[in-house]
Coordinates of C-alpha atoms and ligand atoms in Angstrom, one line a residue:
M276 CA 31.7 8.7 -3.3
S277 CA 34.0 7.9 -5.7
S278 CA 34.4 10.5 -8.4
E279 CA 33.3 7.7 -11.0
Q280 CA 30.0 7.0 -9.3
E281 CA 29.5 11.1 -9.3
A282 CA 30.4 11.4 -12.8
T283 CA 27.9 8.4 -13.5
K284 CA 25.0 8.1 -12.0
P285 CA 22.8 10.6 -9.7
L286 CA 22.4 10.3 -6.1
A287 CA 20.4 8.5 -4.0
A288 CA 17.5 10.9 -2.8
N289 CA 18.5 10.2 0.6
E290 CA 22.3 12.1 -0.1
G291 CA 20.2 15.4 -0.8
I292 CA 18.0 15.3 2.7
K293 CA 21.0 14.2 4.4
S294 CA 23.0 17.6 2.8
A295 CA 20.3 19.7 3.0
S296 CA 19.2 18.7 6.4
N297 CA 21.5 21.4 8.6
F298 CA 23.3 18.6 10.5
L299 CA 19.9 16.4 10.7
R300 CA 17.7 18.9 12.0
G301 CA 15.4 19.3 9.0
T302 CA 12.2 21.1 9.5
I303 CA 11.3 18.0 12.6
A304 CA 11.3 20.6 15.0
E305 CA 8.5 22.6 13.3
E306 CA 6.7 19.6 13.0
L307 CA 6.4 18.3 16.4
Q308 CA 4.1 21.4 16.7
D309 CA 1.6 20.3 14.0
E310 CA -1.1 18.8 15.9
S311 CA -3.3 18.6 12.8
T312 CA -1.2 15.1 12.0
G313 CA 0.0 12.2 13.7
A314 CA 2.7 12.1 11.2
I315 CA 5.7 14.4 10.1
N316 CA 7.1 14.8 6.3
A317 CA 8.5 11.9 4.4
D318 CA 12.2 13.7 4.3
N319 CA 11.9 14.4 8.2
Q320 CA 11.1 10.5 8.2
Q321 CA 14.9 9.6 7.2
L322 CA 16.4 12.2 9.3
T323 CA 14.3 11.2 12.8
K324 CA 16.0 7.9 12.0
F325 CA 19.3 9.3 13.1
H326 CA 17.6 10.5 16.1
G327 CA 16.3 6.8 16.7
L328 CA 13.2 6.9 15.5
Y329 CA 11.1 5.8 12.6
M330 CA 7.7 6.5 11.9
Q331 CA 5.1 3.6 11.4
D332 CA 1.4 2.8 11.4
D333 CA -0.3 0.2 12.9
R334 CA -0.9 -2.2 10.1
D335 CA -3.9 -4.4 11.4
L336 CA -5.8 -0.9 11.6
R337 CA -5.1 0.2 7.9
R338 CA -8.2 -0.7 6.2
E339 CA -10.8 0.2 9.4
R340 CA -9.1 3.9 9.2
R341 CA -9.1 4.0 5.6
Q342 CA -12.8 2.6 5.5
A343 CA -13.8 5.5 8.2
K344 CA -11.2 8.4 6.0
L345 CA -9.2 8.8 8.8
E346 CA -5.3 9.1 8.5
K347 CA -3.2 5.7 8.8
A348 CA -2.8 5.2 12.6
F349 CA 0.7 7.0 12.8
S350 CA 3.1 6.4 16.0
F351 CA 7.1 6.1 16.0
M352 CA 9.1 3.0 17.5
L353 CA 12.1 4.5 19.7
R354 CA 15.3 2.7 19.5
V355 CA 18.0 3.2 22.3
R356 CA 21.6 3.4 22.0
L357 CA 23.2 1.2 24.6
P358 CA 26.5 -0.5 23.5
G359 CA 27.0 -3.7 25.0
G360 CA 23.7 -4.0 25.9
R361 CA 24.2 -2.8 29.4
C362 CA 21.7 -0.5 31.6
T363 CA 21.3 0.1 35.1
P364 CA 18.0 -0.8 37.3
A365 CA 17.1 3.0 37.1
Q366 CA 17.4 3.0 33.6
W367 CA 15.2 -0.4 33.5
L368 CA 12.9 1.2 35.4
M369 CA 12.6 4.4 33.9
L370 CA 11.6 2.4 30.2
D371 CA 9.7 0.7 32.0
K372 CA 7.9 3.5 33.3
L373 CA 8.0 5.4 30.0
A374 CA 6.8 2.1 27.6
D375 CA 3.3 2.3 29.9
E376 CA 3.3 6.2 30.1
R377 CA 4.6 7.0 26.3
A378 CA 4.0 4.0 23.9
N379 CA 2.7 1.0 23.8
G380 CA 3.0 -0.7 27.3
T381 CA 6.1 -3.3 26.3
Q382 CA 9.6 -2.9 25.8
R383 CA 10.8 -4.9 22.8
L384 CA 14.8 -6.5 23.6
T385 CA 15.9 -6.3 19.8
T386 CA 18.8 -8.5 17.5
Q387 CA 21.5 -6.1 18.6
Q388 CA 21.2 -5.3 22.4
T389 CA 18.9 -2.3 22.8
Y390 CA 15.2 -1.3 23.2
Q391 CA 12.9 -0.6 21.6
L392 CA 9.7 1.3 22.6
H393 CA 6.7 1.0 19.6
G394 CA 3.7 3.2 19.7
S395 CA 5.1 6.6 21.2
R396 CA 2.2 9.5 19.3
K397 CA 4.3 12.4 17.9
G398 CA 3.4 14.4 20.9
N399 CA 4.8 11.7 23.3
L400 CA 8.4 11.9 21.5
K401 CA 9.7 15.0 23.2
P402 CA 8.7 13.4 27.0
L403 CA 9.4 10.0 25.9
I404 CA 13.4 11.4 25.4
K405 CA 13.3 13.6 28.1
G406 CA 12.4 11.1 30.7
M407 CA 15.4 8.6 28.7
D408 CA 17.6 11.9 29.2
E409 CA 16.8 12.0 33.0
A410 CA 18.2 8.5 33.1
L411 CA 21.2 9.0 31.3
M412 CA 20.1 7.3 28.0
D413 CA 19.7 8.2 24.7
S414 CA 18.7 7.7 21.3
I415 CA 21.4 9.1 18.9
A416 CA 22.7 7.2 16.4
A417 CA 20.9 4.0 17.2
C418 CA 19.5 4.3 13.3
G419 CA 20.4 6.1 10.1
D420 CA 23.1 6.1 8.4
V421 CA 26.2 6.2 11.1
N422 CA 27.5 4.0 13.1
R423 CA 24.9 1.9 15.5
N424 CA 24.8 0.2 18.6
I425 CA 28.1 -1.9 18.7
M426 CA 27.5 -5.2 20.1
A427 CA 29.2 -6.7 22.6
P428 CA 29.3 -10.1 25.0
P429 CA 26.9 -9.1 27.4
N430 CA 28.5 -10.6 30.6
P431 CA 31.7 -8.6 31.3
E432 CA 32.5 -10.0 34.9
R433 CA 32.4 -13.3 32.9
S434 CA 36.5 -12.7 33.0
A435 CA 39.2 -9.5 33.0
A436 CA 38.8 -10.1 28.9
H437 CA 35.6 -9.8 28.5
A438 CA 35.6 -6.4 30.6
A439 CA 38.6 -5.0 28.6
M440 CA 36.7 -6.1 25.3
Y441 CA 33.3 -3.8 26.9
D442 CA 35.5 -0.8 27.5
H443 CA 37.0 -0.9 24.1
A444 CA 33.2 -1.1 22.2
K445 CA 31.9 1.5 24.6
A446 CA 34.9 3.9 23.6
L447 CA 34.5 3.0 19.8
S448 CA 30.8 3.8 20.3
E449 CA 31.5 6.9 22.0
H450 CA 34.2 8.1 19.3
T451 CA 32.0 7.5 15.7
L452 CA 29.3 9.4 17.6
P453 CA 28.0 11.7 15.3
K454 CA 28.7 15.3 17.0
T455 CA 25.6 17.3 16.0
R456 CA 23.9 19.4 18.6
A457 CA 20.6 18.7 16.5
Y458 CA 19.6 15.7 19.2
H459 CA 19.9 18.0 21.8
E460 CA 18.1 21.2 20.4
I461 CA 15.3 19.4 19.0
W462 CA 14.6 16.8 21.7
L463 CA 15.6 18.3 25.0
D464 CA 15.2 22.1 24.4
G465 CA 19.3 22.1 24.3
E466 CA 20.8 25.9 23.3
K467 CA 21.2 26.6 20.1
V468 CA 24.5 26.6 18.1
A469 CA 25.5 30.0 18.2
G470 CA 24.5 31.6 14.6
G471 CA 26.9 31.9 12.0
E472 CA 29.2 29.2 14.1
P473 CA 29.4 26.1 11.4
E474 CA 29.0 22.7 12.7
V475 CA 31.5 20.3 12.0
E476 CA 30.7 16.2 12.1
P477 CA 34.8 15.3 11.4
L478 CA 34.1 11.7 10.7
Y479 CA 30.8 11.7 8.8
G480 CA 30.7 15.1 7.3
E481 CA 27.2 16.6 6.2
T482 CA 26.2 13.4 4.1
Y483 CA 26.7 11.1 6.8
L484 CA 27.8 7.4 5.5
P485 CA 25.9 6.2 2.7
R486 CA 24.2 3.5 4.5
K487 CA 24.0 1.6 7.8
F488 CA 26.9 0.6 9.6
K489 CA 27.5 -2.2 12.4
V490 CA 29.9 -3.3 14.4
G491 CA 30.4 -6.2 16.9
F492 CA 32.8 -7.8 19.6
A493 CA 32.8 -11.3 20.3
I494 CA 35.0 -13.3 22.0
P495 CA 35.9 -16.7 21.2
P496 CA 34.5 -19.2 21.6
S497 CA 31.0 -17.9 22.0
N498 CA 29.5 -16.0 18.6
D499 CA 26.8 -14.6 20.4
V500 CA 26.4 -11.2 18.6
D501 CA 26.9 -13.3 15.3
V502 CA 30.1 -11.3 14.1
Y503 CA 30.2 -12.5 11.0
S504 CA 27.3 -10.5 10.2
Q505 CA 28.4 -7.3 11.1
D506 CA 30.1 -4.6 8.6
L507 CA 33.0 -4.5 11.0
G508 CA 33.6 -7.4 13.8
F509 CA 36.5 -7.4 16.5
I510 CA 37.2 -11.0 17.3
G511 CA 39.3 -11.1 20.6
V512 CA 41.9 -12.9 20.6
V513 CA 42.8 -14.1 24.3
E514 CA 46.3 -15.3 25.5
N515 CA 47.2 -16.4 29.1
G516 CA 43.8 -14.8 30.2
E517 CA 44.9 -11.6 28.8
L518 CA 43.0 -10.3 26.3
V519 CA 46.3 -9.5 23.6
G520 CA 44.3 -7.9 20.5
Y521 CA 41.5 -8.7 17.3
N522 CA 41.0 -10.4 14.7
V523 CA 39.2 -7.4 12.4
T524 CA 36.5 -8.9 9.9
V525 CA 34.9 -6.6 7.6
G526 CA 32.1 -7.1 5.1
G527 CA 29.3 -8.7 6.8
G528 CA 25.8 -8.0 6.2
L529 CA 22.5 -10.1 5.8
G530 CA 20.0 -7.9 3.8
M531 CA 19.0 -8.6 0.6
S532 CA 15.6 -8.6 -1.9
H533 CA 13.7 -11.2 -3.0
G534 CA 13.9 -11.9 -6.4
N535 CA 17.3 -9.2 -6.7
E536 CA 20.3 -11.6 -6.8
E537 CA 22.4 -8.5 -6.7
T538 CA 21.2 -8.2 -2.9
F539 CA 22.4 -10.9 -1.0
P540 CA 23.7 -11.8 2.7
R541 CA 27.1 -11.7 3.5
L542 CA 29.8 -13.0 5.9
A543 CA 32.3 -10.6 6.6
E544 CA 35.8 -11.7 6.0
P545 CA 39.6 -11.1 8.1
L546 CA 41.7 -8.5 7.3
G547 CA 44.4 -9.0 9.8
F548 CA 44.9 -8.7 13.3
I549 CA 45.7 -5.4 15.5
T550 CA 46.5 -4.9 19.1
T551 CA 44.0 -3.5 21.8
D552 CA 45.2 0.3 21.5
Q553 CA 44.5 0.7 17.9
V554 CA 41.1 -0.5 17.7
N555 CA 39.6 3.0 17.2
A556 CA 42.5 4.1 15.1
I557 CA 41.5 0.7 12.7
G558 CA 37.7 1.6 13.3
E559 CA 37.5 5.1 12.5
A560 CA 39.6 4.0 9.3
I561 CA 37.4 2.1 7.9
I562 CA 34.1 4.0 8.9
A563 CA 36.3 6.5 6.7
T564 CA 36.4 4.2 4.0
Q565 CA 33.2 3.1 3.4
R566 CA 32.2 6.6 4.1
D567 CA 34.3 7.8 0.7
Y568 CA 33.8 4.9 -1.2
G569 CA 30.6 3.4 -0.5
D570 CA 27.6 3.3 -3.4
R571 CA 25.6 6.3 -2.7
T572 CA 23.6 6.2 -5.7
N573 CA 22.0 2.8 -5.1
R574 CA 20.7 2.2 -1.3
K575 CA 20.3 -1.6 -2.2
H576 CA 24.1 -1.4 -3.0
A577 CA 25.4 0.6 -0.2
R578 CA 26.4 -1.3 2.9
L579 CA 30.3 -2.1 3.1
K580 CA 29.9 -5.5 2.2
Y581 CA 29.3 -4.4 -1.3
T582 CA 32.3 -2.0 -1.6
I583 CA 34.5 -5.0 -0.2
E584 CA 32.8 -7.4 -3.0
D585 CA 33.1 -4.8 -5.6
R586 CA 37.1 -3.4 -5.1
G587 CA 38.2 -6.4 -3.3
L588 CA 39.9 -6.9 0.5
V589 CA 42.9 -6.1 -0.8
W590 CA 42.1 -3.0 -1.4
F591 CA 40.0 -2.2 1.4
R592 CA 43.2 -3.5 3.6
G593 CA 45.4 -1.0 1.9
E594 CA 43.4 2.1 2.2
V595 CA 42.6 0.9 6.0
E596 CA 46.4 0.8 6.3
S597 CA 47.1 3.7 4.5
R598 CA 44.7 6.1 6.1
S599 CA 45.2 4.6 9.6
G600 CA 49.3 4.4 9.3
I601 CA 49.0 0.6 11.0
T602 CA 50.0 -2.6 9.6
F603 CA 47.9 -5.7 9.7
S604 CA 49.4 -8.4 11.0
D605 CA 48.4 -11.7 10.4
T606 CA 45.1 -13.1 11.8
R607 CA 45.1 -15.4 14.9
D608 CA 43.9 -18.8 15.5
V609 CA 40.1 -18.2 17.1
T610 CA 37.6 -20.9 17.2
F611 CA 33.7 -20.6 17.8
T612 CA 31.7 -23.1 18.9
T613 CA 28.1 -21.7 19.9
I614 CA 25.7 -18.6 19.2
E615 CA 23.6 -19.4 22.0
D616 CA 22.9 -17.3 25.1
P617 CA 24.0 -19.0 29.0
H618 CA 20.7 -18.7 31.1
G619 CA 20.1 -19.9 34.5
W620 CA 22.9 -18.7 37.1
H621 CA 26.4 -18.2 36.3
E622 CA 29.1 -17.0 38.4
C623 CA 31.7 -14.3 37.2
T624 CA 35.1 -14.0 38.5
D625 CA 34.2 -10.6 40.7
G626 CA 32.4 -13.1 43.1
T627 CA 29.1 -12.3 41.6
W628 CA 26.4 -14.0 39.8
F629 CA 24.8 -13.4 36.8
Y630 CA 21.1 -14.9 35.6
G631 CA 20.3 -15.6 31.8
L632 CA 16.8 -15.1 31.1
H633 CA 14.8 -16.1 28.2
V634 CA 12.4 -13.7 26.4
L635 CA 10.5 -14.9 24.0
S636 CA 11.3 -12.7 20.5
G637 CA 12.6 -10.2 23.3
R638 CA 9.1 -9.1 24.0
I639 CA 8.9 -7.8 27.7
K640 CA 4.8 -7.0 28.3
D641 CA 2.8 -9.0 30.8
R642 CA 0.8 -11.7 29.7
E643 CA -2.2 -13.9 31.2
G644 CA -0.2 -16.0 33.4
W645 CA 3.0 -14.6 32.0
P646 CA 3.8 -11.4 33.7
M647 CA 7.9 -10.6 32.1
K648 CA 7.2 -6.8 32.8
T649 CA 6.0 -7.0 36.1
A650 CA 8.7 -9.5 37.4
L651 CA 11.6 -7.2 35.2
R652 CA 10.3 -4.2 36.9
E653 CA 10.1 -6.0 40.2
V654 CA 13.9 -7.4 40.3
A655 CA 14.8 -3.6 39.2
Q656 CA 13.2 -2.2 41.9
I657 CA 15.4 -4.4 44.0
H658 CA 18.7 -4.9 41.7
T659 CA 22.0 -3.4 43.0
G660 CA 23.6 -4.7 39.8
D661 CA 22.8 -4.1 36.4
F662 CA 20.9 -5.7 33.3
R663 CA 22.3 -6.7 29.9
L664 CA 20.7 -7.1 27.1
T665 CA 21.7 -10.1 24.9
P666 CA 22.5 -10.4 20.9
S667 CA 19.5 -13.3 20.9
Q668 CA 16.8 -10.6 22.2
N669 CA 16.7 -12.2 25.9
V670 CA 18.1 -10.3 29.4
T671 CA 20.7 -11.2 31.5
I672 CA 20.3 -9.8 35.5
S673 CA 23.8 -9.2 36.1
G674 CA 26.0 -8.3 39.3
V675 CA 24.2 -10.2 41.6
T676 CA 25.8 -10.9 44.6
A677 CA 25.3 -14.6 46.5
D678 CA 22.8 -13.3 49.1
A679 CA 20.5 -11.3 46.4
K680 CA 20.2 -14.5 44.4
A681 CA 17.3 -15.9 46.5
E682 CA 15.6 -12.8 46.3
V683 CA 15.6 -12.8 42.4
E684 CA 14.3 -16.2 42.3
A685 CA 11.8 -15.8 44.6
I686 CA 10.6 -12.3 42.1
L687 CA 10.6 -15.0 39.1
A688 CA 8.9 -17.5 41.1
K689 CA 6.0 -15.8 42.6
H690 CA 5.2 -14.5 39.0
G691 CA 5.5 -18.4 37.4
L692 CA 8.6 -17.3 35.1
D693 CA 10.5 -19.6 37.2
G694 CA 10.4 -22.1 34.6
E695 CA 10.8 -19.7 31.3
N696 CA 14.7 -21.5 30.7
Q697 CA 13.4 -25.1 31.6
Q698 CA 12.0 -24.9 27.8
T699 CA 13.8 -27.0 24.6
R700 CA 16.7 -25.6 22.8
L701 CA 14.9 -25.0 20.1
R702 CA 13.2 -22.4 22.1
L703 CA 15.8 -20.9 23.7
N704 CA 17.9 -19.8 20.6
A705 CA 15.0 -19.1 18.5
M706 CA 14.5 -15.7 16.9
S707 CA 12.1 -13.2 15.3
C708 CA 11.8 -10.0 14.0
V709 CA 9.0 -7.6 15.3
A710 CA 7.1 -7.9 11.9
L711 CA 3.5 -7.1 11.8
P712 CA 1.8 -5.0 12.5
T713 CA 4.2 -2.0 13.0
C714 CA 6.9 -3.0 10.5
G715 CA 6.0 -1.4 7.1
L716 CA 8.4 -3.6 5.3
A717 CA 7.1 -6.8 6.8
L718 CA 5.8 -9.3 3.7
A719 CA 4.3 -12.0 6.3
E720 CA 4.0 -12.4 10.1
S721 CA 7.3 -13.2 12.5
E722 CA 6.9 -12.3 16.0
R723 CA 3.3 -12.8 16.6
V724 CA 3.7 -16.8 14.6
L725 CA 6.9 -17.9 16.1
P726 CA 5.0 -19.7 19.0
E727 CA 3.0 -21.7 16.7
V728 CA 6.2 -22.4 14.3
L729 CA 7.8 -23.7 17.8
E730 CA 5.2 -25.6 18.7
K731 CA 4.9 -27.7 15.2
F732 CA 8.9 -27.8 15.7
D733 CA 9.0 -29.1 19.1
A734 CA 6.9 -31.9 18.3
V735 CA 8.5 -32.8 14.9
L736 CA 11.7 -33.0 17.6
E737 CA 10.5 -35.1 20.4
E738 CA 9.5 -37.6 17.7
A739 CA 12.7 -37.5 16.3
G740 CA 14.0 -38.1 20.0
L741 CA 15.7 -34.7 19.7
S742 CA 14.1 -32.8 21.8
D743 CA 17.2 -31.6 23.9
D744 CA 19.1 -30.8 20.7
A745 CA 20.3 -27.4 20.4
I746 CA 18.9 -26.4 16.6
S747 CA 18.7 -22.4 15.5
L748 CA 15.5 -21.5 14.1
R749 CA 15.0 -18.0 13.1
M750 CA 12.3 -16.0 11.5
T751 CA 11.6 -13.0 9.5
G752 CA 9.0 -11.2 8.3
C753 CA 10.9 -10.0 5.1
P754 CA 14.2 -10.5 3.5
N755 CA 15.6 -7.8 5.4
G756 CA 17.4 -10.4 8.0
C757 CA 16.5 -8.1 11.0
A758 CA 16.5 -11.9 13.2
R759 CA 19.9 -13.4 11.2
P760 CA 17.8 -15.9 9.6
Y761 CA 20.3 -16.9 6.8
L762 CA 22.5 -17.7 9.6
A763 CA 19.9 -20.1 11.3
E764 CA 20.1 -23.8 10.7
I765 CA 16.4 -23.3 10.2
G766 CA 15.8 -19.9 8.3
F767 CA 12.1 -18.7 7.7
V768 CA 12.0 -15.3 5.5
G769 CA 8.5 -13.7 4.7
K770 CA 7.8 -13.6 1.3
A771 CA 3.9 -13.0 1.2
P772 CA 1.2 -13.2 3.9
G773 CA 1.3 -16.8 5.5
K774 CA 4.6 -17.5 3.0
Y775 CA 7.9 -18.0 3.4
A776 CA 11.0 -18.8 2.1
L777 CA 12.7 -21.7 3.8
Y778 CA 16.5 -22.1 4.2
I779 CA 18.7 -24.6 6.3
G780 CA 22.3 -25.8 6.6
A781 CA 23.8 -22.3 8.2
K782 CA 26.8 -23.5 10.7
Y783 CA 25.7 -23.5 13.9
N784 CA 28.5 -21.1 15.2
G785 CA 27.2 -18.7 13.0
S786 CA 29.9 -19.0 10.2
R787 CA 28.2 -20.3 7.6
L788 CA 25.2 -19.0 5.9
N789 CA 21.9 -21.3 4.9
R790 CA 21.0 -22.2 2.2
L791 CA 17.3 -22.1 0.3
V792 CA 15.2 -25.4 0.5
S793 CA 11.6 -23.7 -0.9
P794 CA 11.2 -20.3 -2.2
K795 CA 8.1 -20.0 -1.0
C796 CA 5.8 -22.6 1.6
T797 CA 3.6 -21.8 4.5
V798 CA 5.2 -22.8 8.2
D799 CA 3.0 -26.3 7.5
E800 CA 4.7 -27.0 4.3
A801 CA 8.3 -26.2 5.6
V802 CA 7.3 -28.8 9.2
E803 CA 6.5 -31.5 6.5
L804 CA 9.5 -30.9 4.2
L805 CA 11.6 -30.5 7.1
R806 CA 10.0 -34.0 9.2
P807 CA 12.0 -36.2 7.0
V808 CA 15.2 -34.2 7.0
I809 CA 14.9 -34.0 11.1
K810 CA 14.1 -37.7 11.4
K811 CA 16.8 -38.7 9.0
Y812 CA 19.7 -36.4 11.2
A813 CA 18.5 -38.4 14.4
T814 CA 19.3 -41.8 12.6
E815 CA 22.4 -40.6 10.5
R816 CA 24.1 -37.9 12.2
Q817 CA 28.0 -38.4 12.5
D818 CA 29.5 -38.1 16.0
G819 CA 28.6 -34.7 17.6
E820 CA 27.4 -33.6 14.2
E821 CA 25.1 -30.2 14.4
F822 CA 21.7 -29.7 12.1
G823 CA 23.0 -27.2 10.0
D824 CA 26.4 -29.3 9.6
F825 CA 24.2 -32.7 8.6
C826 CA 22.4 -30.7 6.2
D827 CA 24.9 -29.1 4.0
R828 CA 26.7 -32.3 4.2
A829 CA 24.2 -35.0 3.5
V830 CA 20.8 -33.5 2.9
L831 CA 21.3 -30.2 0.5
P832 CA 21.7 -31.0 -3.1
E833 CA 25.3 -30.0 -4.3
D834 CA 24.0 -27.7 -6.6
A835 CA 21.5 -25.6 -4.5
T836 CA 23.2 -22.3 -3.9
F837 CA 21.5 -19.1 -1.4
H838 CA 19.1 -18.1 -4.1
S839 CA 18.5 -21.9 -5.8
V840 CA 17.3 -24.8 -4.5
G841 CA 19.3 -27.0 -6.4
S842 CA 17.8 -30.3 -7.8
G843 CA 16.1 -31.6 -5.1
L844 CA 16.6 -32.8 -0.8
R845 CA 18.6 -36.2 -0.6
I846 CA 16.3 -37.7 1.6
Ligands
SRM118 FE1 16.1 -4.2 10.9 C1 14.9 -2.2 9.2 C2 13.7 -3.9 13.2 C3 17.9 -5.9 13.9 C4 18.4 -5.6 8.9 N1 14.6 -3.3 11.2 C5 14.3 -2.3 9.6 C6 13.3 -1.8 10.4 C7 13.6 -0.4 11.3 C8 12.1 -1.2 9.4 C9 12.6 0.1 9.0 O1 13.2 0.4 7.9 O2 11.1 0.8 8.2 C10 12.4 -2.8 11.3 C11 11.5 -1.8 12.7 C12 10.7 -3.2 12.9 C13 9.5 -2.4 14.5 O3 8.7 -2.5 13.7 O4 10.5 -2.3 15.2 C14 13.9 -3.1 11.6 N2 16.4 -4.7 12.9 C15 15.4 -4.6 13.7 C16 15.2 -5.2 14.9 C17 14.2 -4.3 16.1 C18 14.5 -6.7 14.9 C19 14.4 -7.1 16.1 O5 13.6 -8.0 16.4 O6 14.8 -7.5 17.0 C20 16.5 -5.5 15.1 C21 16.9 -3.9 15.8 C22 18.5 -3.5 15.7 C23 18.8 -2.7 16.9 O7 18.6 -2.8 17.6 O8 19.4 -1.7 15.9 C24 17.0 -5.3 14.0 N3 18.4 -5.7 10.9 C25 18.6 -5.9 11.9 C26 19.4 -7.0 11.7 C27 20.8 -8.0 12.5 C28 21.8 -7.3 13.4 O9 21.8 -6.3 13.3 O10 22.3 -8.2 14.3 C29 19.8 -7.1 10.5 C30 20.9 -7.8 9.4 C31 21.7 -7.2 9.4 C32 22.5 -5.8 8.8 O11 22.3 -5.1 8.7 O12 22.8 -6.7 7.3 C33 19.1 -5.7 9.5 N4 16.5 -4.1 9.0 C34 17.6 -4.6 8.6 C35 17.4 -4.1 6.8 C36 18.3 -4.2 5.9 C37 19.6 -3.6 5.5 C38 20.5 -3.6 4.2 O13 21.5 -3.7 4.3 O14 19.8 -4.5 3.1 C39 16.3 -3.0 7.0 C40 15.5 -2.2 6.1 C41 16.7 -1.1 5.1 O15 17.9 -1.0 6.3 O16 16.6 -0.5 4.3 C42 15.8 -3.1 8.3
SF4_119 FE1 10.8 -5.9 9.5 FE2 12.0 -7.3 8.0 FE3 13.1 -6.1 9.6 FE4 11.1 -8.1 9.7 S1 13.4 -8.4 8.9 S2 11.7 -6.2 11.2 S3 9.8 -7.5 8.7 S4 12.4 -5.2 8.1

């Protein structure tokens, strides 16, 4: 925190909770023993986030429980730490089992390439974390005011450059992990730190970061990780097949609050180019700068994007250079063309294959006629490669030998999932956040309503003869932006039950934000508003013009901004 802030404004409440927590212990261990309630207290709810756990309650049951004079149906969501989204079949099987035995029976693939398990009761948390530990997984720093799960292109075998990038992402993830033993002590009955021996957090200190911090690695032409939405981005520069370094970007972030224009989504900007051996040093210097200058008085203004917005990129670059002793070179030219996950079979440079499987909203469960959970369990039982979770909530079955391809295909076909990738590209690209019933911040439905939204837009696209077009549509239940809706060509952002703010016109490759077209509409109203836009696109687009670019050029009023609709659509 800067001295000016310290002098003028009180610190946010979380700062006191962190500093009094004895390096993230609080009284979590004691509260786990208390069987009289499914909840934990408010301070510990903040601290468990650093251990990858969020206390939630089933919002569908709130009224019923209130009427029955019962406490809310409390449970926990656990988020796994999985750099680059990579996990082995044994880990997959363990999560599959833990989902059934210790959570609500589903696995949820997230927009940050990891798993969430929902609905775990307090008494199930230790067995859940111990089970993960047996399979060499953890949830340390999956949430909280620290560097989170690092994102990276999910298929390292695609090229030597991809493989090198994966290693850099993993190394930075390890380098920036909190050092506290609290996680091991509380969840794994690890030995307590000997009395009197002070613990140190060399990077974070006892108050950690002002806010969450996200890092993504991307390799052009694919911007699958939405690198411009990350606090810190590393864009790979490949020359003659070799990864020679990175363009470093900073200050991205999407969260905002409706009606508060001081909060806004922001795209990251380039700081400059570094060589591959400088990743950890630069990453550490950037995180440390944010640690020291991020706003610790207002959590709605505490992300790196606001530090940079307030102090300027030039100041920030200077600070990072002096801390790291590294001088940035000029940013190299790179071109992104897509955010799309590769679906179906693809051959890798090492002779193996990967199969990209679409998973609607990342929810893995067995539904009538759609037993995704069973099918993937059976794949995991025979699979000798691994699984990769993608930034678009899909899964990739990786490292499949040519001989084993038929076996994987047979399992998917047996369960009727062989057509999963044969859907419109609108569906394959679509994302939604979790929202109701578990997310305490949801203002509207998202995951549960996405199928209906897609059905309606598929019909409009078909009418316009555009069923084969890739258009990105993303939906969230509130303005926090968890499915990155502000980077979608069509973005729905929950405002109230059944009502959404509607945004259009982002660039398909994730390098331009969209703009507001309706501050509050139903899904049906959105369909009617966009039907003529889609028709106009079908007949008037320029050669190769993407939907977002067309909306930006020919439909959105020139005076429309991110926060205001302007003078009316040009249709
Ligand atoms: Fe998120 C909070 C779910 C990616 C911005 N997010 C939440 C919580 C934990 C709600 C809460 O604080 O109580 C949600 C849990 C819902 C549930 O029941 O599971 C939640 N966020 C998710 C996931 C699961 C969405 C999904 O459907 O995949 C994603 C998990 C990522 C992960 O594995 O770590 C998820 N969240 C994102 C992203 C996208 C990204 O990271 O690429 C964003 C926008 C990018 C960014 O961070 O700016 C995002 N989530 C937020 C914010 C707003 C932060 C801000 O700066 O204002 C919140 C609220 C907060 O932090 O106060 C939030
Ligand atoms: Fe919850 Fe809002 Fe994130 Fe959706 S966008 S998961 S509603 S916090």
